[in-house]
Short mmCIF file of C-alpha atoms in Angstrom, two decimals:
data_model
loop_
_atom_site.label_atom_id
_atom_site.label_comp_id
_atom_site.label_asym_id
_atom_site.label_seq_id
_atom_site.Cartn_x
_atom_site.Cartn_y
_atom_site.Cartn_z
CA MET F 26 -111.92 90.69 102.64
CA ASN F 27 -110.81 87.06 103.18
CA SER F 28 -110.14 85.55 106.63
CA GLN F 29 -106.35 85.93 106.32
CA GLN F 30 -106.66 89.62 105.43
CA SER F 31 -109.10 90.06 108.32
CA ILE F 32 -106.65 88.57 110.82
CA LYS F 33 -103.83 90.80 109.56
CA SER F 34 -105.95 93.94 109.75
CA ASN F 35 -107.04 93.11 113.30
CA THR F 36 -103.50 92.56 114.63
CA ALA F 37 -101.88 95.93 114.00
CA GLY F 38 -99.79 96.78 117.05
CA THR F 39 -100.12 93.33 118.60
CA ILE F 40 -97.13 91.95 120.45
CA ALA F 41 -96.99 88.22 121.03
CA LEU F 42 -95.05 86.40 123.71
CA VAL F 43 -94.74 82.73 122.76
CA VAL F 44 -93.74 80.74 125.82
CA GLY F 45 -91.93 77.59 124.73
CA ALA F 46 -90.89 79.01 121.36
CA THR F 47 -88.34 76.24 120.73
CA GLY F 48 -90.90 73.44 121.09
CA ILE F 49 -93.00 71.70 118.48
CA THR F 50 -96.09 73.86 119.07
CA GLY F 51 -94.40 77.12 120.01
CA SER F 52 -91.99 77.24 117.08
CA ASN F 53 -94.70 76.61 114.52
CA LEU F 54 -97.03 79.09 116.19
CA ALA F 55 -94.28 81.72 116.11
CA LEU F 56 -93.89 81.18 112.37
CA LYS F 57 -97.65 81.57 111.86
CA LEU F 58 -97.74 84.80 113.88
CA LEU F 59 -94.76 86.23 112.00
CA GLU F 60 -96.44 85.33 108.71
CA ASN F 61 -99.39 87.45 109.88
CA LYS F 62 -97.15 90.43 110.67
CA TRP F 63 -97.13 90.18 114.47
CA THR F 64 -94.20 91.29 116.57
CA VAL F 65 -93.15 88.04 118.21
CA PHE F 66 -90.97 87.41 121.26
CA GLY F 67 -90.03 83.82 121.99
CA LEU F 68 -89.41 82.89 125.62
CA SER F 69 -87.51 79.73 126.44
CA ARG F 70 -84.79 78.55 128.79
CA SER F 71 -82.19 79.04 126.05
CA GLN F 72 -81.99 82.15 123.90
CA LYS F 73 -82.33 80.23 120.64
CA ASP F 74 -82.75 82.38 117.54
CA ASP F 75 -83.15 80.00 114.60
CA ILE F 76 -86.51 81.47 113.47
CA ASP F 77 -86.09 84.47 111.21
CA GLY F 78 -87.94 87.45 112.68
CA LEU F 79 -88.46 85.93 116.15
CA ILE F 80 -86.99 87.97 119.01
CA PRO F 81 -85.62 85.41 121.51
CA ILE F 82 -85.53 85.98 125.25
CA ALA F 83 -84.25 83.59 127.91
CA ALA F 84 -85.79 83.28 131.35
CA ASP F 85 -86.55 80.74 134.06
CA LEU F 86 -90.33 80.45 134.46
CA LEU F 87 -89.85 79.24 138.04
CA ASP F 88 -87.98 82.41 139.01
CA GLU F 89 -90.03 85.62 139.09
CA ASN F 90 -86.87 87.75 139.29
CA SER F 91 -85.54 86.11 136.14
CA LEU F 92 -88.84 86.74 134.37
CA ALA F 93 -89.07 90.34 135.53
CA ALA F 94 -85.54 91.06 134.26
CA ALA F 95 -86.14 89.35 130.90
CA LEU F 96 -89.46 91.11 130.34
CA LYS F 97 -88.40 94.52 131.68
CA ASP F 98 -88.77 96.25 128.31
CA ILE F 99 -91.39 93.95 126.79
CA SER F 100 -95.15 94.50 127.09
CA PRO F 101 -96.97 91.72 125.22
CA THR F 102 -100.61 92.11 124.30
CA HIS F 103 -101.01 88.36 123.72
CA VAL F 104 -99.42 85.49 125.64
CA PHE F 105 -99.31 82.02 124.10
CA PHE F 106 -98.32 79.38 126.64
CA THR F 107 -97.17 76.22 124.83
CA THR F 108 -94.71 74.60 127.21
CA TRP F 109 -94.67 72.30 130.22
CA MET F 110 -92.16 70.44 132.37
CA ARG F 111 -92.35 66.71 133.05
CA ASN F 112 -91.77 65.58 136.64
CA ASP F 113 -91.69 62.27 138.49
CA THR F 114 -95.14 62.55 140.09
CA GLU F 115 -98.41 64.27 139.27
CA GLU F 116 -98.09 66.28 142.48
CA GLU F 117 -94.83 67.69 141.19
CA ASN F 118 -96.32 68.20 137.70
CA ILE F 119 -99.07 70.28 139.30
CA ARG F 120 -96.73 72.28 141.52
CA ILE F 121 -94.17 73.06 138.82
CA ASN F 122 -96.42 73.63 135.81
CA SER F 123 -98.94 75.80 137.65
CA ALA F 124 -96.10 77.88 139.11
CA MET F 125 -94.67 78.59 135.66
CA ILE F 126 -97.96 80.11 134.48
CA ARG F 127 -98.65 81.86 137.78
CA ASN F 128 -95.20 83.47 137.88
CA LEU F 129 -95.34 84.72 134.30
CA LEU F 130 -98.82 86.20 134.55
CA HIS F 131 -97.99 87.76 137.92
CA VAL F 132 -94.96 89.54 136.46
CA LEU F 133 -96.99 90.76 133.48
CA SER F 134 -99.88 91.83 135.71
CA PHE F 135 -97.97 94.93 136.82
CA LYS F 136 -97.57 96.06 133.20
CA LYS F 137 -101.33 96.00 132.52
CA CYS F 138 -100.59 95.14 128.89
CA VAL F 139 -102.03 91.65 128.38
CA LYS F 140 -105.29 91.47 126.44
CA HIS F 141 -105.43 87.72 125.75
CA VAL F 142 -103.84 84.49 126.96
CA SER F 143 -103.87 81.19 125.05
CA LEU F 144 -102.97 77.93 126.81
CA VAL F 145 -102.19 74.69 124.98
CA THR F 146 -102.90 71.49 126.93
CA GLY F 147 -104.21 68.23 125.42
CA LEU F 148 -106.40 65.17 125.71
CA LYS F 149 -105.07 64.23 129.13
CA HIS F 150 -107.75 66.68 130.18
CA TYR F 151 -110.23 63.87 129.37
CA LEU F 152 -108.06 60.75 129.68
CA GLY F 153 -106.26 61.49 132.93
CA PRO F 154 -102.65 62.36 133.85
CA PHE F 155 -99.62 60.19 133.18
CA ASP F 156 -99.92 58.04 136.32
CA ALA F 157 -103.64 57.39 135.79
CA TYR F 158 -103.75 57.62 132.00
CA ALA F 159 -106.73 55.92 130.31
CA LYS F 160 -107.20 53.57 133.25
CA ALA F 161 -110.36 51.52 133.86
CA GLY F 162 -112.90 53.42 135.88
CA THR F 163 -111.95 56.77 134.33
CA LEU F 164 -112.42 55.99 130.65
CA PRO F 165 -114.62 58.63 129.00
CA GLU F 166 -117.12 58.10 126.24
CA THR F 167 -115.82 59.11 122.82
CA PRO F 168 -115.84 61.33 120.90
CA LEU F 169 -114.39 63.63 123.53
CA ARG F 170 -116.30 66.90 123.96
CA GLU F 171 -115.21 70.15 125.59
CA GLU F 172 -118.20 70.23 127.94
CA MET F 173 -117.20 66.96 129.64
CA THR F 174 -116.61 67.43 133.36
CA ARG F 175 -113.15 67.12 134.84
CA LEU F 176 -112.06 63.72 136.09
CA ASP F 177 -111.90 63.27 139.85
CA VAL F 178 -108.12 62.88 139.85
CA PRO F 179 -105.27 65.39 140.25
CA ASN F 180 -104.22 66.71 136.84
CA PHE F 181 -101.67 69.41 136.02
CA TYR F 182 -103.74 70.51 133.00
CA TYR F 183 -106.53 71.50 135.40
CA ALA F 184 -104.04 73.38 137.57
CA GLN F 185 -102.71 75.25 134.53
CA GLU F 186 -106.22 76.22 133.45
CA ASP F 187 -107.07 77.43 136.94
CA GLU F 188 -104.05 79.74 136.99
CA VAL F 189 -105.18 81.30 133.71
CA TYR F 190 -108.74 81.71 134.98
CA LYS F 191 -107.59 83.36 138.21
CA ALA F 192 -105.27 85.78 136.39
CA ALA F 193 -107.98 86.60 133.83
CA SER F 194 -110.37 87.45 136.64
CA ARG F 195 -107.73 89.64 138.28
CA ASP F 196 -106.40 91.40 135.17
CA GLY F 197 -109.39 91.41 132.83
CA PHE F 198 -107.90 89.66 129.80
CA THR F 199 -109.68 87.12 127.60
CA TRP F 200 -108.41 83.55 127.22
CA ASN F 201 -108.56 80.33 125.23
CA VAL F 202 -107.56 76.76 126.02
CA HIS F 203 -106.61 74.46 123.13
CA ARG F 204 -106.67 70.67 123.49
CA PRO F 205 -104.87 68.95 120.61
CA HIS F 206 -104.61 65.20 120.15
CA THR F 207 -101.08 63.95 119.38
CA VAL F 208 -99.37 66.89 117.66
CA ILE F 209 -97.61 65.97 114.41
CA GLY F 210 -94.82 68.32 113.32
CA LYS F 211 -91.10 68.95 113.22
CA ALA F 212 -89.09 69.58 116.38
CA VAL F 213 -85.85 68.32 117.89
CA GLY F 214 -85.60 67.74 121.63
CA ASN F 215 -89.35 67.75 122.15
CA ALA F 216 -90.81 65.61 124.95
CA MET F 217 -93.85 64.43 122.97
CA ASN F 218 -93.24 63.82 119.29
CA MET F 219 -94.95 60.80 117.74
CA GLY F 220 -94.31 61.73 114.11
CA THR F 221 -90.54 61.95 114.44
CA THR F 222 -90.47 58.93 116.76
CA LEU F 223 -92.16 56.78 114.12
CA ALA F 224 -89.91 58.19 111.38
CA VAL F 225 -86.79 57.29 113.37
CA TYR F 226 -88.15 53.83 114.20
CA ALA F 227 -89.02 53.16 110.55
CA SER F 228 -85.58 54.37 109.44
CA ILE F 229 -83.92 51.93 111.85
CA CYS F 230 -86.16 49.11 110.62
CA LYS F 231 -85.10 49.85 107.05
CA ILE F 232 -81.38 49.82 107.83
CA GLU F 233 -81.65 46.61 109.87
CA GLY F 234 -83.99 44.89 107.40
CA LEU F 235 -86.67 44.41 110.06
CA PRO F 236 -90.45 44.84 109.80
CA PHE F 237 -92.20 47.96 111.12
CA ILE F 238 -93.91 46.33 114.11
CA TRP F 239 -97.06 47.82 115.62
CA PRO F 240 -96.20 48.56 119.28
CA GLY F 241 -99.66 49.34 120.68
CA SER F 242 -102.98 47.88 121.76
CA GLU F 243 -105.73 46.10 119.85
CA ALA F 244 -108.14 48.94 120.65
CA GLN F 245 -105.85 51.49 119.02
CA TRP F 246 -105.05 49.25 116.04
CA ASN F 247 -108.71 48.63 115.20
CA GLY F 248 -110.42 51.70 116.64
CA LEU F 249 -110.97 55.17 115.23
CA SER F 250 -108.43 57.87 116.01
CA ASP F 251 -107.38 61.38 115.00
CA VAL F 252 -104.29 63.60 115.35
CA THR F 253 -103.43 67.29 115.16
CA ASP F 254 -101.11 68.73 112.54
CA VAL F 255 -98.99 71.45 114.16
CA GLU F 256 -100.03 73.94 111.47
CA ILE F 257 -103.73 73.26 112.13
CA LEU F 258 -103.09 73.88 115.83
CA ALA F 259 -101.35 77.18 115.07
CA GLU F 260 -104.24 78.20 112.80
CA GLN F 261 -106.79 77.59 115.54
CA ILE F 262 -104.77 79.42 118.20
CA LEU F 263 -104.47 82.47 115.96
CA TRP F 264 -108.13 82.30 114.91
CA ALA F 265 -109.42 82.07 118.49
CA ALA F 266 -107.17 84.87 119.75
CA THR F 267 -108.47 87.24 117.05
CA THR F 268 -112.15 86.20 116.94
CA PRO F 269 -114.19 87.80 119.74
CA GLU F 270 -116.93 85.15 119.53
CA ALA F 271 -114.36 82.42 120.15
CA GLN F 272 -112.70 83.91 123.22
CA ASN F 273 -113.12 82.63 126.79
CA GLU F 274 -113.67 79.12 125.43
CA ALA F 275 -111.82 75.80 125.43
CA PHE F 276 -111.50 74.04 122.07
CA ASN F 277 -110.58 70.59 120.90
CA ILE F 278 -108.36 70.72 117.84
CA THR F 279 -107.61 67.93 115.36
CA ASN F 280 -107.08 67.66 111.62
CA GLY F 281 -110.79 67.11 111.05
CA ASP F 282 -110.57 63.57 109.68
CA VAL F 283 -110.54 60.20 111.45
CA PHE F 284 -108.58 57.05 110.63
CA ARG F 285 -107.70 53.61 111.93
CA TRP F 286 -104.09 52.73 112.62
CA LYS F 287 -104.55 49.42 110.80
CA TRP F 288 -105.10 51.59 107.69
CA LEU F 289 -102.32 54.16 108.32
CA TRP F 290 -99.57 51.85 109.63
CA PRO F 291 -99.11 49.99 106.31
CA LYS F 292 -99.04 53.32 104.46
CA ILE F 293 -96.23 54.59 106.70
CA ALA F 294 -94.34 51.34 106.10
CA GLN F 295 -94.87 51.74 102.35
CA TRP F 296 -93.51 55.31 102.46
CA PHE F 297 -90.29 53.99 104.02
CA GLU F 298 -90.30 50.95 101.68
CA ILE F 299 -90.30 48.40 104.50
CA ASP F 300 -92.49 45.49 105.57
CA PHE F 301 -94.85 45.85 108.51
CA GLU F 302 -96.44 43.73 111.21
CA GLY F 303 -99.80 44.65 112.70
CA TYR F 304 -101.35 43.76 116.04
CA THR F 305 -100.65 40.10 116.84
CA GLY F 306 -102.10 39.78 120.33
CA THR F 307 -99.55 41.53 122.52
CA VAL F 308 -98.36 45.08 123.14
CA LYS F 309 -94.71 45.56 122.13
CA PRO F 310 -93.55 48.88 123.63
CA LEU F 311 -91.31 51.05 121.49
CA GLU F 312 -89.52 52.37 124.57
CA VAL F 313 -88.03 48.91 125.21
CA LEU F 314 -87.05 48.43 121.57
CA LEU F 315 -85.55 51.87 120.97
CA SER F 316 -83.65 51.84 124.26
CA ARG F 317 -81.24 49.40 122.58
CA LYS F 318 -80.87 51.31 119.30
CA GLN F 319 -78.50 54.19 120.14
CA PRO F 320 -75.45 52.35 118.70
CA ILE F 321 -77.16 51.67 115.35
CA TRP F 322 -78.45 55.26 115.24
CA ASN F 323 -74.86 56.48 115.75
CA GLU F 324 -73.90 54.53 112.64
CA ILE F 325 -76.93 55.74 110.67
CA ALA F 326 -76.23 59.37 111.60
CA LYS F 327 -72.55 59.09 110.69
CA ASP F 328 -73.11 57.26 107.40
CA ASN F 329 -75.84 59.68 106.27
CA LYS F 330 -74.35 62.88 107.75
CA LEU F 331 -77.44 63.52 109.86
CA VAL F 332 -77.67 66.60 112.07
CA GLU F 333 -78.60 64.75 115.28
CA ASN F 334 -77.04 61.52 116.53
CA ASP F 335 -78.68 61.56 119.97
CA LEU F 336 -81.67 59.25 119.64
CA SER F 337 -83.26 60.59 122.83
CA ARG F 338 -83.57 64.06 121.28
CA LEU F 339 -85.55 62.69 118.34
CA ALA F 340 -87.64 59.81 119.68
CA SER F 341 -90.10 60.17 122.56
CA ALA F 342 -90.96 56.48 122.67
CA TRP F 343 -92.55 56.66 126.13
CA HIS F 344 -95.16 59.12 124.86
CA THR F 345 -95.81 57.22 121.63
CA ASP F 346 -96.34 54.08 123.72
CA LEU F 347 -98.76 55.99 125.93
CA ASP F 348 -100.85 57.03 122.92
CA LEU F 349 -100.72 53.79 120.93
CA GLY F 350 -101.20 51.56 123.97
CA ARG F 351 -104.51 53.04 125.11
CA PRO F 352 -107.29 50.50 125.81
CA LEU F 353 -109.93 52.48 123.90
CA GLU F 354 -110.34 54.26 120.61
CA VAL F 355 -109.82 58.00 121.00
CA MET F 356 -111.24 60.75 118.81
CA THR F 357 -112.45 64.25 119.50
CA ASP F 358 -115.51 66.27 118.58
CA MET F 359 -114.78 69.47 116.65
CA SER F 360 -118.33 70.86 116.54
CA LYS F 361 -117.71 73.72 118.95
CA SER F 362 -115.12 75.58 116.90
CA ARG F 363 -116.73 74.56 113.61
CA LYS F 364 -119.96 76.30 114.62
CA LEU F 365 -118.00 79.47 115.36
CA GLY F 366 -116.35 79.48 111.95
CA PHE F 367 -113.09 77.51 112.25
CA THR F 368 -113.19 75.20 109.24
CA VAL F 369 -109.50 74.49 108.54
CA TYR F 370 -108.88 70.84 107.63
CA LYS F 371 -105.94 68.59 106.78
CA SER F 372 -105.55 64.96 105.74
CA THR F 373 -103.73 62.99 108.44
CA LYS F 374 -101.85 60.98 105.83
CA ASP F 375 -100.54 64.27 104.43
CA SER F 376 -99.50 65.37 107.93
CA PHE F 377 -97.25 62.34 108.35
CA PHE F 378 -95.86 62.25 104.82
CA GLU F 379 -95.11 66.00 104.73
CA LEU F 380 -93.29 65.62 108.05
CA PHE F 381 -91.27 62.66 106.79
CA ASN F 382 -90.22 64.62 103.69
CA LEU F 383 -89.23 67.59 105.86
CA LEU F 384 -87.21 65.40 108.23
CA ARG F 385 -85.43 63.80 105.28
CA ASN F 386 -84.73 67.13 103.53
CA ASP F 387 -83.36 68.60 106.78
CA LYS F 388 -81.08 65.58 107.33
CA ILE F 389 -82.82 64.46 110.50
CA ILE F 390 -83.59 61.01 109.08
CA PRO F 391 -81.77 59.26 106.20
#
């Protein structure tokens, strides 16, 4: 029996609740679960039903009454929490994002149905929250390893984990935490989406006849890095949730290769058939550049009959700047899950190019 058959045979009667099913991680995870014959409910603020087979439900995670009503007739065995809400301060990030998990698991606690909870966070676990991100004095040694101690700063990822741990202790379910590095995949309206941001930027460069200018730091341009294909992330989440030896563990998750941006950047420019400019001594934030490009994107969308003319729903320049502007090279160690049997791998170049083809075929970029 191969691993795929094993997963399918072990998931008879499983009911998944994917929280954040319209996002980049949640939507792709839902597709993976459906492929493996799970019953899948997708919880989001809007009852969006554009995934065939997904059962959408709408609820406000900050309102227990809303959750209780939405989940009245639903008893999930597995909860996959893939969403978060960005706020102005880390104090608010902690308050809001911990409450969303706490409320959901409290409502489900009365049903006594949950066997496993998976939480998706990220490398801010090691690098610090938005307002203290990769700052001097808190920079960790790379590669980043799961056993590294928490930073001595407030962090909403820690608060989210703690809510899962407390509920697991109360209700007796198993759990996993997954820490991807820069998720690459298709989504519209997602708050952190480097792949689509770069595709939109490159498309604008092509129309305007401008070079594809590196926006980040020297450390990121020259240093080693890695990213996480959204399908690789979904594979690990499913694997961990159905592998007893892997449960009650936190896992890094990346494609399994490493690269330097000075190698990948020219290849992205070549894919779009444009010139490029590498690091020249200064950081040139994309957020500043793209903030002036809505008018040209309106023209591009109209001329090419694209499905989305709102640049802010496609490009998350602030997050791309955060990643590419870091003052250190960032890569993660994958030994922990590898030792337990997770050996899925993908070429990062393929991750980007497959995404670009998908965005073009779906009329998201010209």
